[in-house]
Amino acid sequence: MTDFLEGVLCEDDERRFIEHLAECTGCETYLDQFRQAIATTGELTPDNISSDARQQLLSAFRNWQGQ
């Protein structure tokens, strides 16, 4: 997923990935969520997020992974 977003997949892998997305709504949804997360948090840097907010984000991610 990240290789696709960063544009580093070889041409064949990118084509296969796009073909997969066309058939897999789950992956398409995940990609959309990933893009939204990047857009939302893309400007956050370690020095401009409070320790409390960082812990909340980490906790939310860990809980989401466990589902």
Short mmCIF file of N, CA and C in Angstrom, two decimals:
data_model
loop_
_atom_site.label_atom_id
_atom_site.label_comp_id
_atom_site.label_asym_id
_atom_site.label_seq_id
_atom_site.Cartn_x
_atom_site.Cartn_y
_atom_site.Cartn_z
N MET A 1 0.83 -1.18 0.00
CA MET A 1 0.00 0.00 0.00
C MET A 1 0.88 1.25 0.00
N THR A 2 1.84 1.31 0.91
CA THR A 2 2.68 2.51 0.97
C THR A 2 3.54 2.65 -0.28
N ASP A 3 4.03 1.54 -0.80
CA ASP A 3 4.82 1.61 -2.03
C ASP A 3 4.00 2.18 -3.18
N PHE A 4 2.74 1.80 -3.25
CA PHE A 4 1.85 2.34 -4.29
C PHE A 4 1.68 3.85 -4.10
N LEU A 5 1.40 4.26 -2.87
CA LEU A 5 1.19 5.68 -2.60
C LEU A 5 2.45 6.51 -2.83
N GLU A 6 3.60 5.90 -2.60
CA GLU A 6 4.86 6.61 -2.79
C GLU A 6 5.34 6.54 -4.23
N GLY A 7 4.64 5.76 -5.06
CA GLY A 7 5.00 5.67 -6.48
C GLY A 7 6.27 4.90 -6.76
N VAL A 8 6.57 3.91 -5.91
CA VAL A 8 7.82 3.17 -6.09
C VAL A 8 7.61 1.75 -6.62
N LEU A 9 6.37 1.37 -6.91
CA LEU A 9 6.12 0.04 -7.47
C LEU A 9 6.59 0.00 -8.92
N CYS A 10 7.11 -1.15 -9.33
CA CYS A 10 7.44 -1.30 -10.74
C CYS A 10 6.12 -1.30 -11.53
N GLU A 11 6.21 -1.09 -12.81
CA GLU A 11 5.02 -0.95 -13.65
C GLU A 11 4.08 -2.15 -13.54
N ASP A 12 4.63 -3.37 -13.55
CA ASP A 12 3.79 -4.57 -13.46
C ASP A 12 3.08 -4.66 -12.11
N ASP A 13 3.81 -4.40 -11.04
CA ASP A 13 3.20 -4.46 -9.70
C ASP A 13 2.13 -3.39 -9.54
N GLU A 14 2.37 -2.20 -10.07
CA GLU A 14 1.38 -1.14 -9.98
C GLU A 14 0.11 -1.52 -10.76
N ARG A 15 0.28 -2.09 -11.92
CA ARG A 15 -0.87 -2.52 -12.73
C ARG A 15 -1.68 -3.57 -11.98
N ARG A 16 -0.99 -4.57 -11.40
CA ARG A 16 -1.68 -5.62 -10.64
C ARG A 16 -2.39 -5.04 -9.42
N PHE A 17 -1.76 -4.10 -8.76
CA PHE A 17 -2.36 -3.47 -7.59
C PHE A 17 -3.64 -2.73 -7.99
N ILE A 18 -3.59 -1.97 -9.06
CA ILE A 18 -4.76 -1.23 -9.53
C ILE A 18 -5.87 -2.20 -9.96
N GLU A 19 -5.50 -3.29 -10.62
CA GLU A 19 -6.49 -4.30 -11.00
C GLU A 19 -7.14 -4.91 -9.76
N HIS A 20 -6.34 -5.17 -8.75
CA HIS A 20 -6.87 -5.72 -7.50
C HIS A 20 -7.85 -4.75 -6.85
N LEU A 21 -7.47 -3.47 -6.81
CA LEU A 21 -8.36 -2.46 -6.22
C LEU A 21 -9.71 -2.41 -6.93
N ALA A 22 -9.70 -2.61 -8.24
CA ALA A 22 -10.94 -2.57 -9.02
C ALA A 22 -11.90 -3.68 -8.62
N GLU A 23 -11.36 -4.77 -8.06
CA GLU A 23 -12.19 -5.93 -7.71
C GLU A 23 -12.39 -6.08 -6.20
N CYS A 24 -11.61 -5.38 -5.41
CA CYS A 24 -11.64 -5.59 -3.95
C CYS A 24 -12.07 -4.30 -3.25
N THR A 25 -13.34 -4.23 -2.89
CA THR A 25 -13.84 -3.02 -2.24
C THR A 25 -13.21 -2.80 -0.87
N GLY A 26 -12.84 -3.88 -0.20
CA GLY A 26 -12.20 -3.74 1.10
C GLY A 26 -10.86 -3.02 0.99
N CYS A 27 -10.07 -3.40 0.01
CA CYS A 27 -8.77 -2.74 -0.18
C CYS A 27 -8.95 -1.31 -0.70
N GLU A 28 -9.95 -1.12 -1.53
CA GLU A 28 -10.23 0.23 -2.03
C GLU A 28 -10.62 1.15 -0.87
N THR A 29 -11.45 0.64 0.03
CA THR A 29 -11.85 1.41 1.21
C THR A 29 -10.64 1.69 2.09
N TYR A 30 -9.81 0.67 2.29
CA TYR A 30 -8.61 0.83 3.12
C TYR A 30 -7.69 1.89 2.52
N LEU A 31 -7.51 1.86 1.20
CA LEU A 31 -6.67 2.86 0.53
C LEU A 31 -7.23 4.26 0.74
N ASP A 32 -8.53 4.41 0.61
CA ASP A 32 -9.17 5.71 0.84
C ASP A 32 -8.94 6.18 2.28
N GLN A 33 -9.08 5.27 3.24
CA GLN A 33 -8.85 5.62 4.64
C GLN A 33 -7.39 6.00 4.88
N PHE A 34 -6.50 5.29 4.23
CA PHE A 34 -5.07 5.56 4.35
C PHE A 34 -4.77 6.96 3.82
N ARG A 35 -5.34 7.28 2.66
CA ARG A 35 -5.14 8.61 2.07
C ARG A 35 -5.71 9.70 2.98
N GLN A 36 -6.87 9.44 3.58
CA GLN A 36 -7.47 10.42 4.49
C GLN A 36 -6.59 10.62 5.72
N ALA A 37 -6.04 9.53 6.24
CA ALA A 37 -5.17 9.63 7.40
C ALA A 37 -3.92 10.44 7.07
N ILE A 38 -3.36 10.22 5.90
CA ILE A 38 -2.18 10.98 5.47
C ILE A 38 -2.53 12.45 5.34
N ALA A 39 -3.67 12.73 4.73
CA ALA A 39 -4.09 14.13 4.56
C ALA A 39 -4.33 14.81 5.91
N THR A 40 -4.88 14.06 6.85
CA THR A 40 -5.20 14.62 8.16
C THR A 40 -3.96 14.80 9.02
N THR A 41 -3.09 13.82 9.01
CA THR A 41 -1.93 13.84 9.91
C THR A 41 -0.64 14.17 9.21
N GLY A 42 -0.68 14.35 7.91
CA GLY A 42 0.54 14.57 7.14
C GLY A 42 1.37 15.75 7.59
N GLU A 43 0.75 16.73 8.22
CA GLU A 43 1.49 17.90 8.65
C GLU A 43 1.92 17.82 10.11
N LEU A 44 1.59 16.75 10.77
CA LEU A 44 2.02 16.60 12.16
C LEU A 44 3.47 16.17 12.19
N THR A 45 4.23 16.78 13.06
CA THR A 45 5.60 16.36 13.29
C THR A 45 5.75 16.09 14.78
N PRO A 46 6.75 15.32 15.17
CA PRO A 46 6.89 14.98 16.58
C PRO A 46 6.96 16.20 17.50
N ASP A 47 7.46 17.31 16.99
CA ASP A 47 7.60 18.48 17.86
C ASP A 47 6.34 19.33 17.97
N ASN A 48 5.30 19.07 17.14
CA ASN A 48 4.10 19.90 17.25
C ASN A 48 2.86 19.11 17.68
N ILE A 49 3.07 17.94 18.27
CA ILE A 49 1.97 17.17 18.82
C ILE A 49 2.28 16.90 20.29
N SER A 50 1.30 17.12 21.12
CA SER A 50 1.52 16.93 22.56
C SER A 50 1.72 15.45 22.87
N SER A 51 2.37 15.21 23.97
CA SER A 51 2.60 13.83 24.41
C SER A 51 1.28 13.10 24.63
N ASP A 52 0.31 13.81 25.20
CA ASP A 52 -1.01 13.22 25.46
C ASP A 52 -1.70 12.84 24.14
N ALA A 53 -1.67 13.74 23.17
CA ALA A 53 -2.29 13.46 21.87
C ALA A 53 -1.58 12.30 21.19
N ARG A 54 -0.26 12.24 21.30
CA ARG A 54 0.50 11.14 20.71
C ARG A 54 0.07 9.81 21.31
N GLN A 55 -0.07 9.77 22.63
CA GLN A 55 -0.48 8.54 23.29
C GLN A 55 -1.89 8.12 22.88
N GLN A 56 -2.78 9.09 22.72
CA GLN A 56 -4.15 8.78 22.29
C GLN A 56 -4.15 8.20 20.87
N LEU A 57 -3.35 8.77 19.98
CA LEU A 57 -3.26 8.25 18.62
C LEU A 57 -2.69 6.84 18.60
N LEU A 58 -1.63 6.62 19.37
CA LEU A 58 -1.03 5.28 19.43
C LEU A 58 -2.02 4.27 19.99
N SER A 59 -2.74 4.65 21.03
CA SER A 59 -3.73 3.76 21.63
C SER A 59 -4.84 3.42 20.64
N ALA A 60 -5.33 4.43 19.93
CA ALA A 60 -6.39 4.20 18.94
C ALA A 60 -5.90 3.26 17.85
N PHE A 61 -4.68 3.44 17.39
CA PHE A 61 -4.12 2.58 16.35
C PHE A 61 -3.97 1.15 16.86
N ARG A 62 -3.45 1.00 18.05
CA ARG A 62 -3.27 -0.35 18.61
C ARG A 62 -4.62 -1.06 18.78
N ASN A 63 -5.62 -0.33 19.26
CA ASN A 63 -6.96 -0.92 19.42
C ASN A 63 -7.56 -1.29 18.07
N TRP A 64 -7.36 -0.45 17.07
CA TRP A 64 -7.88 -0.72 15.73
C TRP A 64 -7.22 -1.97 15.15
N GLN A 65 -5.91 -2.12 15.34
CA GLN A 65 -5.20 -3.29 14.83
C GLN A 65 -5.72 -4.57 15.44
N GLY A 66 -6.15 -4.53 16.69
CA GLY A 66 -6.61 -5.72 17.39
C GLY A 66 -7.99 -6.17 16.98
N GLN A 67 -8.71 -5.36 16.22
CA GLN A 67 -10.08 -5.71 15.83
C GLN A 67 -10.11 -6.69 14.69
#
